[in-house]
């Protein structure tokens, strides 16, 4: 990874007034006190999650009729749907069947017996996913699923649907958004068995190596001054982070923004080139304090097509002209899948460190929990 910071206007000095608050990032003991749910453990065991579910999936047997489908629908909410967003964009050039994510109770009208329906619920208790799974079964879709148990596991078993029911040994935080090794590689394994994808053990090993490299560069033991994830968290503090990517990294940017919301309790957005070049660039003049609140994080890749690499460069020029601070990260992975996991791991660390700067335990989501409880009243 190559990490470069570009400051402009008054924002380039804003961080100096916050320096006293960053000492926690150099104190593993202080971070451990805050991190009561061990989110750190989930990040550090990301590779083990992937290995665990990949190995378990090898023993899963799926009947041939599941290969005779014409479309794929994934029913999942929040963190349980994040893996599909990653797969959609990383494998866009390989998956020849349309994939639709349904973050809702009801399925689209086209779902029928020629649909592969994948129910994705980490807990197995997500009411929207349970409802859509029952609809898929009623319509005769080819149903499968990924879950750690709950009502979903019972429903799939009762209907003799092949499923990956895993024990989340390597996700001590218990949060679905921190179990993406299970989610992504579980779905990759399912789709590979069905012939929709062709991911080899060699490719899996390369991904695991990419994750390990990020741990070495961005892990808790690496001092702030040498740690790009800690430095970026420091820059994100008291800002609105805008994650900017292109092509195969769109799904990962979605994850990054989601984890900023839930882990760091921070408003964030993700934006995609070339789409933003058709409208967002005109929206950088106002409000007048935009340079105080906006912070763009541009992720670069040699795997982007040349036109998008040029667009990223020109977008950075426009940010400078508007006195908006930004940071770039050039990924080093050799394949799209390696780069996706490189950024997933890096982003998880950034959101963790930002939570530490906010003096928060990253795992609890009290507002979401309050909302769910109110729905039950």
Short mmCIF file of C-alpha atoms in Angstrom, two decimals:
data_model
loop_
_atom_site.label_atom_id
_atom_site.label_comp_id
_atom_site.label_asym_id
_atom_site.label_seq_id
_atom_site.Cartn_x
_atom_site.Cartn_y
_atom_site.Cartn_z
CA UNK A 1 0.00 0.00 0.00
CA UNK A 2 1.15 3.51 -0.78
CA UNK A 3 -0.35 6.24 1.40
CA UNK A 4 -0.20 9.95 0.52
CA UNK A 5 -1.76 12.94 2.28
CA UNK A 6 -2.70 16.18 0.57
CA UNK A 7 -3.64 19.15 2.75
CA UNK A 8 -4.99 22.47 1.57
CA UNK A 9 -6.24 25.67 3.15
CA UNK A 10 -6.91 25.86 6.89
CA UNK A 11 -7.70 22.14 7.12
CA UNK A 12 -4.06 21.20 6.75
CA UNK A 13 -3.39 22.60 10.23
CA UNK A 14 -6.59 21.45 11.90
CA UNK A 15 -5.03 18.18 13.05
CA UNK A 16 -2.39 19.94 15.14
CA UNK A 17 -4.96 21.06 17.69
CA UNK A 18 -6.14 17.45 18.09
CA UNK A 19 -2.74 15.84 18.59
CA UNK A 20 -3.15 15.42 22.32
CA UNK A 21 -6.16 13.15 21.70
CA UNK A 22 -4.27 10.68 19.54
CA UNK A 23 -2.06 9.21 22.29
CA UNK A 24 -4.65 6.50 22.89
CA UNK A 25 -3.73 5.01 19.51
CA UNK A 26 -0.28 4.24 20.86
CA UNK A 27 -1.61 2.60 24.01
CA UNK A 28 -2.82 -0.96 23.54
CA UNK A 29 -3.87 -1.01 27.20
CA UNK A 30 -6.15 2.02 26.87
CA UNK A 31 -7.70 0.67 23.68
CA UNK A 32 -8.32 -2.70 25.29
CA UNK A 33 -10.19 -1.01 28.15
CA UNK A 34 -12.50 0.74 25.66
CA UNK A 35 -12.87 -2.31 23.42
CA UNK A 36 -14.95 -4.35 25.84
CA UNK A 37 -16.48 -6.47 23.07
CA UNK A 38 -13.12 -7.32 21.47
CA UNK A 39 -13.74 -5.84 18.04
CA UNK A 40 -9.97 -5.90 17.66
CA UNK A 41 -10.11 -9.68 17.86
CA UNK A 42 -12.61 -9.84 15.01
CA UNK A 43 -10.37 -7.69 12.81
CA UNK A 44 -7.25 -9.66 13.65
CA UNK A 45 -9.03 -12.96 12.90
CA UNK A 46 -10.45 -11.85 9.56
CA UNK A 47 -8.29 -14.38 7.69
CA UNK A 48 -9.28 -17.20 10.06
CA UNK A 49 -12.94 -16.43 9.36
CA UNK A 50 -12.33 -16.85 5.64
CA UNK A 51 -10.36 -20.07 6.11
CA UNK A 52 -12.96 -21.50 8.48
CA UNK A 53 -15.96 -21.05 6.19
CA UNK A 54 -14.01 -21.96 3.03
CA UNK A 55 -12.96 -25.30 4.52
CA UNK A 56 -16.44 -26.01 5.88
CA UNK A 57 -18.01 -25.28 2.50
CA UNK A 58 -15.97 -27.99 0.80
CA UNK A 59 -18.16 -30.65 2.44
CA UNK A 60 -21.44 -28.99 1.40
CA UNK A 61 -23.39 -30.97 -1.19
CA UNK A 62 -25.73 -29.11 -3.54
CA UNK A 63 -27.96 -30.90 -6.05
CA UNK A 64 -27.59 -30.32 -9.77
CA UNK A 65 -30.93 -28.54 -10.08
CA UNK A 66 -29.41 -25.59 -8.25
CA UNK A 67 -27.16 -25.05 -11.27
CA UNK A 68 -30.12 -24.58 -13.61
CA UNK A 69 -30.98 -21.07 -12.45
CA UNK A 70 -31.21 -17.84 -14.41
CA UNK A 71 -30.82 -15.24 -11.68
CA UNK A 72 -29.52 -14.89 -8.13
CA UNK A 73 -31.25 -13.08 -5.29
CA UNK A 74 -29.64 -12.52 -1.89
CA UNK A 75 -31.89 -11.68 1.03
CA UNK A 76 -29.94 -9.82 3.67
CA UNK A 77 -29.94 -6.72 5.83
CA UNK A 78 -27.18 -4.45 7.14
CA UNK A 79 -23.95 -6.27 7.90
CA UNK A 80 -25.33 -9.55 6.56
CA UNK A 81 -25.70 -8.04 3.08
CA UNK A 82 -22.29 -6.37 2.92
CA UNK A 83 -20.53 -9.45 1.55
CA UNK A 84 -22.82 -9.55 -1.47
CA UNK A 85 -22.06 -5.92 -2.30
CA UNK A 86 -18.37 -6.85 -2.39
CA UNK A 87 -18.95 -9.93 -4.56
CA UNK A 88 -21.16 -8.03 -7.01
CA UNK A 89 -18.45 -5.54 -7.91
CA UNK A 90 -15.30 -7.67 -7.53
CA UNK A 91 -16.67 -10.40 -9.81
CA UNK A 92 -18.70 -8.21 -12.16
CA UNK A 93 -16.71 -9.43 -15.16
CA UNK A 94 -17.08 -13.11 -14.21
CA UNK A 95 -20.60 -13.66 -12.91
CA UNK A 96 -22.89 -14.10 -15.90
CA UNK A 97 -26.12 -14.23 -13.93
CA UNK A 98 -27.77 -11.07 -12.59
CA UNK A 99 -27.50 -10.68 -8.81
CA UNK A 100 -30.08 -8.71 -6.84
CA UNK A 101 -29.83 -7.83 -3.16
CA UNK A 102 -33.16 -7.65 -1.33
CA UNK A 103 -32.82 -5.70 1.95
CA UNK A 104 -36.54 -5.95 2.62
CA UNK A 105 -39.45 -8.20 3.55
CA UNK A 106 -40.82 -8.76 0.04
CA UNK A 107 -39.19 -10.29 -3.01
CA UNK A 108 -39.31 -8.85 -6.54
CA UNK A 109 -42.00 -10.30 -8.81
CA UNK A 110 -39.45 -12.08 -11.03
CA UNK A 111 -38.37 -14.53 -8.30
CA UNK A 112 -39.53 -18.03 -9.27
CA UNK A 113 -38.33 -21.62 -9.61
CA UNK A 114 -35.45 -20.46 -11.82
CA UNK A 115 -34.07 -18.21 -9.07
CA UNK A 116 -31.22 -19.07 -6.73
CA UNK A 117 -32.17 -17.46 -3.43
CA UNK A 118 -29.42 -17.04 -0.83
CA UNK A 119 -30.65 -16.17 2.65
CA UNK A 120 -27.94 -14.28 4.52
CA UNK A 121 -28.44 -13.57 8.22
CA UNK A 122 -25.56 -13.73 10.65
CA UNK A 123 -27.80 -14.27 13.67
CA UNK A 124 -30.49 -16.19 11.83
CA UNK A 125 -33.13 -14.00 13.45
CA UNK A 126 -33.40 -11.09 10.99
CA UNK A 127 -37.13 -10.69 10.45
CA UNK A 128 -36.88 -9.26 6.94
CA UNK A 129 -34.66 -12.13 5.79
CA UNK A 130 -36.92 -14.74 7.38
CA UNK A 131 -39.91 -13.23 5.58
CA UNK A 132 -38.19 -13.14 2.17
CA UNK A 133 -36.89 -16.70 2.63
CA UNK A 134 -40.41 -17.97 3.26
CA UNK A 135 -41.58 -16.21 0.11
CA UNK A 136 -38.74 -17.76 -1.90
CA UNK A 137 -39.71 -21.22 -0.66
CA UNK A 138 -43.36 -20.60 -1.54
CA UNK A 139 -42.39 -19.60 -5.08
CA UNK A 140 -40.29 -22.68 -5.61
CA UNK A 141 -36.94 -20.89 -5.80
CA UNK A 142 -33.74 -22.86 -5.24
CA UNK A 143 -33.07 -21.77 -1.66
CA UNK A 144 -29.80 -21.89 0.24
CA UNK A 145 -28.36 -19.79 3.03
CA UNK A 146 -25.52 -18.68 5.27
CA UNK A 147 -26.10 -18.19 8.98
CA UNK A 148 -24.73 -18.96 12.42
CA UNK A 149 -28.04 -20.49 13.52
CA UNK A 150 -31.34 -19.13 14.81
CA UNK A 151 -34.71 -19.44 13.11
CA UNK A 152 -33.15 -19.26 9.66
CA UNK A 153 -31.08 -22.41 10.24
CA UNK A 154 -34.23 -24.21 11.43
CA UNK A 155 -36.23 -23.00 8.43
CA UNK A 156 -33.60 -24.11 5.94
CA UNK A 157 -33.23 -27.51 7.61
CA UNK A 158 -37.01 -28.05 7.71
CA UNK A 159 -37.14 -27.47 3.96
CA UNK A 160 -34.07 -29.60 3.15
CA UNK A 161 -32.29 -26.56 1.77
CA UNK A 162 -28.47 -26.81 1.59
CA UNK A 163 -26.94 -24.27 3.92
CA UNK A 164 -23.70 -23.13 5.49
CA UNK A 165 -24.46 -23.01 9.21
CA UNK A 166 -21.24 -21.96 10.89
CA UNK A 167 -20.03 -21.40 14.43
CA UNK A 168 -18.57 -17.85 14.51
CA UNK A 169 -15.46 -18.88 16.45
CA UNK A 170 -13.37 -16.12 14.92
CA UNK A 171 -15.74 -13.21 15.46
CA UNK A 172 -15.47 -12.45 19.19
CA UNK A 173 -17.27 -9.10 18.83
CA UNK A 174 -20.41 -10.92 17.71
CA UNK A 175 -21.21 -8.19 15.18
CA UNK A 176 -22.28 -9.21 11.63
CA UNK A 177 -20.37 -6.32 10.06
CA UNK A 178 -17.16 -7.72 11.57
CA UNK A 179 -17.80 -11.24 10.22
CA UNK A 180 -17.20 -10.49 6.56
CA UNK A 181 -14.65 -13.28 6.20
CA UNK A 182 -17.53 -15.66 6.86
CA UNK A 183 -20.03 -13.78 4.73
CA UNK A 184 -17.90 -13.14 1.66
CA UNK A 185 -16.07 -16.44 1.48
CA UNK A 186 -19.21 -18.35 2.38
CA UNK A 187 -20.97 -16.86 -0.63
CA UNK A 188 -17.90 -17.28 -2.84
CA UNK A 189 -17.76 -20.95 -1.86
CA UNK A 190 -21.46 -21.46 -2.61
CA UNK A 191 -21.23 -19.75 -5.98
CA UNK A 192 -18.06 -21.68 -6.85
CA UNK A 193 -19.79 -24.99 -6.12
CA UNK A 194 -22.63 -23.95 -8.41
CA UNK A 195 -20.25 -23.04 -11.23
CA UNK A 196 -21.14 -19.36 -11.08
CA UNK A 197 -17.60 -18.52 -9.93
CA UNK A 198 -14.27 -20.28 -10.18
CA UNK A 199 -12.11 -19.34 -7.18
CA UNK A 200 -9.18 -21.64 -6.47
CA UNK A 201 -7.35 -22.49 -3.26
CA UNK A 202 -4.34 -20.65 -4.66
CA UNK A 203 -6.42 -17.48 -4.99
CA UNK A 204 -7.67 -17.91 -1.43
CA UNK A 205 -4.09 -18.21 -0.18
CA UNK A 206 -3.18 -14.98 -2.00
CA UNK A 207 -6.07 -13.19 -0.28
CA UNK A 208 -4.93 -14.46 3.11
CA UNK A 209 -1.43 -13.15 2.38
CA UNK A 210 -2.87 -9.74 1.44
CA UNK A 211 -4.76 -9.60 4.74
CA UNK A 212 -1.61 -10.54 6.67
CA UNK A 213 0.32 -7.73 4.96
CA UNK A 214 -2.24 -5.15 6.12
CA UNK A 215 -2.01 -6.46 9.68
CA UNK A 216 1.75 -5.85 9.56
CA UNK A 217 1.28 -2.28 8.33
CA UNK A 218 -1.86 -1.18 10.18
CA UNK A 219 -2.15 -3.37 13.28
CA UNK A 220 -2.32 -2.10 16.83
CA UNK A 221 1.36 -2.75 17.50
CA UNK A 222 2.42 -0.33 14.74
CA UNK A 223 3.06 3.15 16.13
CA UNK A 224 0.84 5.96 14.92
CA UNK A 225 3.57 7.78 13.01
CA UNK A 226 4.18 4.66 10.89
CA UNK A 227 0.61 3.42 10.73
CA UNK A 228 -1.51 4.64 7.77
CA UNK A 229 -4.77 3.44 9.35
CA UNK A 230 -4.14 5.37 12.57
CA UNK A 231 -3.11 8.46 10.60
CA UNK A 232 -6.26 8.30 8.50
CA UNK A 233 -8.48 7.88 11.57
CA UNK A 234 -6.81 10.97 12.98
CA UNK A 235 -7.69 12.88 9.79
CA UNK A 236 -11.28 11.59 9.78
CA UNK A 237 -11.92 12.84 13.31
CA UNK A 238 -14.54 15.63 13.38
CA UNK A 239 -14.96 15.36 9.61
CA UNK A 240 -17.40 13.75 7.19
CA UNK A 241 -15.35 11.07 5.41
CA UNK A 242 -16.16 10.58 1.74
CA UNK A 243 -14.79 7.23 0.51
CA UNK A 244 -14.07 7.54 -3.21
CA UNK A 245 -13.38 4.51 -5.41
CA UNK A 246 -14.00 3.06 -8.86
CA UNK A 247 -14.98 -0.22 -10.46
CA UNK A 248 -14.28 -3.38 -8.42
CA UNK A 249 -13.92 -1.51 -5.12
CA UNK A 250 -17.44 -0.06 -4.98
CA UNK A 251 -18.73 -2.84 -2.73
CA UNK A 252 -15.80 -2.45 -0.35
CA UNK A 253 -16.41 1.31 -0.16
CA UNK A 254 -19.98 0.47 0.87
CA UNK A 255 -18.55 -1.67 3.69
CA UNK A 256 -16.10 1.05 4.76
CA UNK A 257 -18.87 3.66 5.03
CA UNK A 258 -21.11 1.21 6.90
CA UNK A 259 -18.39 0.39 9.43
CA UNK A 260 -17.67 4.09 9.92
CA UNK A 261 -21.35 4.50 10.80
CA UNK A 262 -21.56 1.57 13.19
CA UNK A 263 -18.06 1.26 14.65
CA UNK A 264 -17.08 4.92 14.88
CA UNK A 265 -20.61 6.39 15.08
CA UNK A 266 -19.57 8.74 12.27
CA UNK A 267 -21.56 10.01 9.31
CA UNK A 268 -19.90 8.88 6.11
CA UNK A 269 -20.62 8.38 2.43
CA UNK A 270 -19.06 6.42 -0.39
CA UNK A 271 -18.86 7.78 -3.92
CA UNK A 272 -17.93 6.08 -7.18
CA UNK A 273 -16.02 7.31 -10.22
CA UNK A 274 -17.10 7.98 -12.96
CA UNK A 275 -20.60 8.73 -11.61
CA UNK A 276 -19.47 11.53 -9.29
CA UNK A 277 -17.85 13.36 -12.20
CA UNK A 278 -21.31 14.03 -13.62
CA UNK A 279 -22.76 15.91 -10.64
CA UNK A 280 -20.90 15.94 -7.32
CA UNK A 281 -18.05 18.11 -8.58
CA UNK A 282 -20.48 21.01 -8.98
CA UNK A 283 -21.57 20.63 -5.36
CA UNK A 284 -18.26 21.50 -3.73
CA UNK A 285 -18.66 25.28 -3.54
CA UNK A 286 -21.12 25.34 -0.64
CA UNK A 287 -21.57 25.36 2.27
CA UNK A 288 -18.79 27.84 2.93
CA UNK A 289 -17.38 25.67 5.72
CA UNK A 290 -17.07 22.65 3.42
CA UNK A 291 -13.29 22.66 3.85
CA UNK A 292 -13.76 22.25 7.60
CA UNK A 293 -16.13 19.27 7.48
CA UNK A 294 -15.44 17.29 4.30
CA UNK A 295 -12.53 14.89 3.95
CA UNK A 296 -12.13 12.76 0.83
CA UNK A 297 -10.34 9.43 0.88
CA UNK A 298 -9.46 8.35 -2.66
CA UNK A 299 -8.52 4.70 -3.19
CA UNK A 300 -6.32 4.16 -6.24
CA UNK A 301 -5.65 0.96 -8.15
CA UNK A 302 -3.55 -0.02 -11.14
CA UNK A 303 -6.42 -2.39 -11.99
CA UNK A 304 -8.74 0.52 -12.77
CA UNK A 305 -9.10 1.13 -16.47
CA UNK A 306 -6.97 4.07 -17.70
CA UNK A 307 -9.93 6.42 -18.13
CA UNK A 308 -10.93 5.98 -14.48
CA UNK A 309 -7.37 6.46 -13.25
CA UNK A 310 -7.33 9.74 -15.12
CA UNK A 311 -10.73 10.66 -13.66
CA UNK A 312 -9.45 10.01 -10.13
CA UNK A 313 -6.47 12.29 -10.74
CA UNK A 314 -8.63 15.08 -12.15
CA UNK A 315 -11.09 14.70 -9.27
CA UNK A 316 -8.23 15.24 -6.82
CA UNK A 317 -7.27 18.39 -8.73
CA UNK A 318 -10.81 19.74 -8.32
CA UNK A 319 -10.72 18.98 -4.60
CA UNK A 320 -7.51 20.97 -4.27
CA UNK A 321 -9.02 23.87 -6.21
CA UNK A 322 -11.92 23.88 -3.74
CA UNK A 323 -9.57 23.75 -0.72
CA UNK A 324 -10.89 20.36 0.37
CA UNK A 325 -8.42 18.05 2.05
CA UNK A 326 -7.99 14.51 0.80
CA UNK A 327 -5.85 11.44 1.19
CA UNK A 328 -4.97 8.74 -1.33
CA UNK A 329 -4.18 5.07 -0.89
CA UNK A 330 -2.71 3.02 -3.74
CA UNK A 331 -3.52 -0.66 -3.30
CA UNK A 332 -0.84 -3.24 -4.08
CA UNK A 333 -2.85 -6.45 -4.54
CA UNK A 334 -2.33 -8.21 -7.87
CA UNK A 335 -5.97 -9.18 -8.35
CA UNK A 336 -9.32 -7.54 -7.72
CA UNK A 337 -10.10 -10.00 -4.94
CA UNK A 338 -6.76 -9.36 -3.21
CA UNK A 339 -7.31 -5.61 -3.40
CA UNK A 340 -10.83 -5.95 -2.03
CA UNK A 341 -9.59 -7.75 1.08
CA UNK A 342 -6.65 -5.39 1.38
CA UNK A 343 -9.06 -2.44 1.59
CA UNK A 344 -11.58 -4.33 3.76
CA UNK A 345 -8.92 -5.03 6.37
CA UNK A 346 -7.45 -1.54 6.21
CA UNK A 347 -10.89 0.06 6.48
CA UNK A 348 -11.81 -2.05 9.50
CA UNK A 349 -8.70 -0.82 11.30
CA UNK A 350 -9.47 2.81 10.42
CA UNK A 351 -12.98 2.59 11.84
CA UNK A 352 -11.65 0.88 14.96
CA UNK A 353 -9.06 3.60 15.57
CA UNK A 354 -11.62 6.33 14.96
CA UNK A 355 -13.87 4.74 17.59
CA UNK A 356 -10.89 4.83 19.96
CA UNK A 357 -10.39 8.54 19.25
CA UNK A 358 -14.07 9.01 20.07
CA UNK A 359 -13.54 7.01 23.29
CA UNK A 360 -16.15 4.44 22.28
CA UNK A 361 -16.49 0.68 22.36
CA UNK A 362 -16.87 -0.01 18.60
CA UNK A 363 -19.23 -2.99 18.88
CA UNK A 364 -22.48 -1.78 20.53
CA UNK A 365 -25.09 -0.16 18.29
CA UNK A 366 -27.49 1.26 20.89
CA UNK A 367 -29.54 3.42 18.52
CA UNK A 368 -30.17 0.55 16.09
CA UNK A 369 -31.04 -1.72 19.02
CA UNK A 370 -33.44 0.90 20.40
CA UNK A 371 -35.07 1.16 16.97
CA UNK A 372 -35.53 -2.61 16.69
CA UNK A 373 -37.04 -2.80 20.16
CA UNK A 374 -39.47 0.02 19.37
CA UNK A 375 -40.63 -1.88 16.29
CA UNK A 376 -41.61 -4.78 18.55
CA UNK A 377 -43.76 -2.57 20.82
#
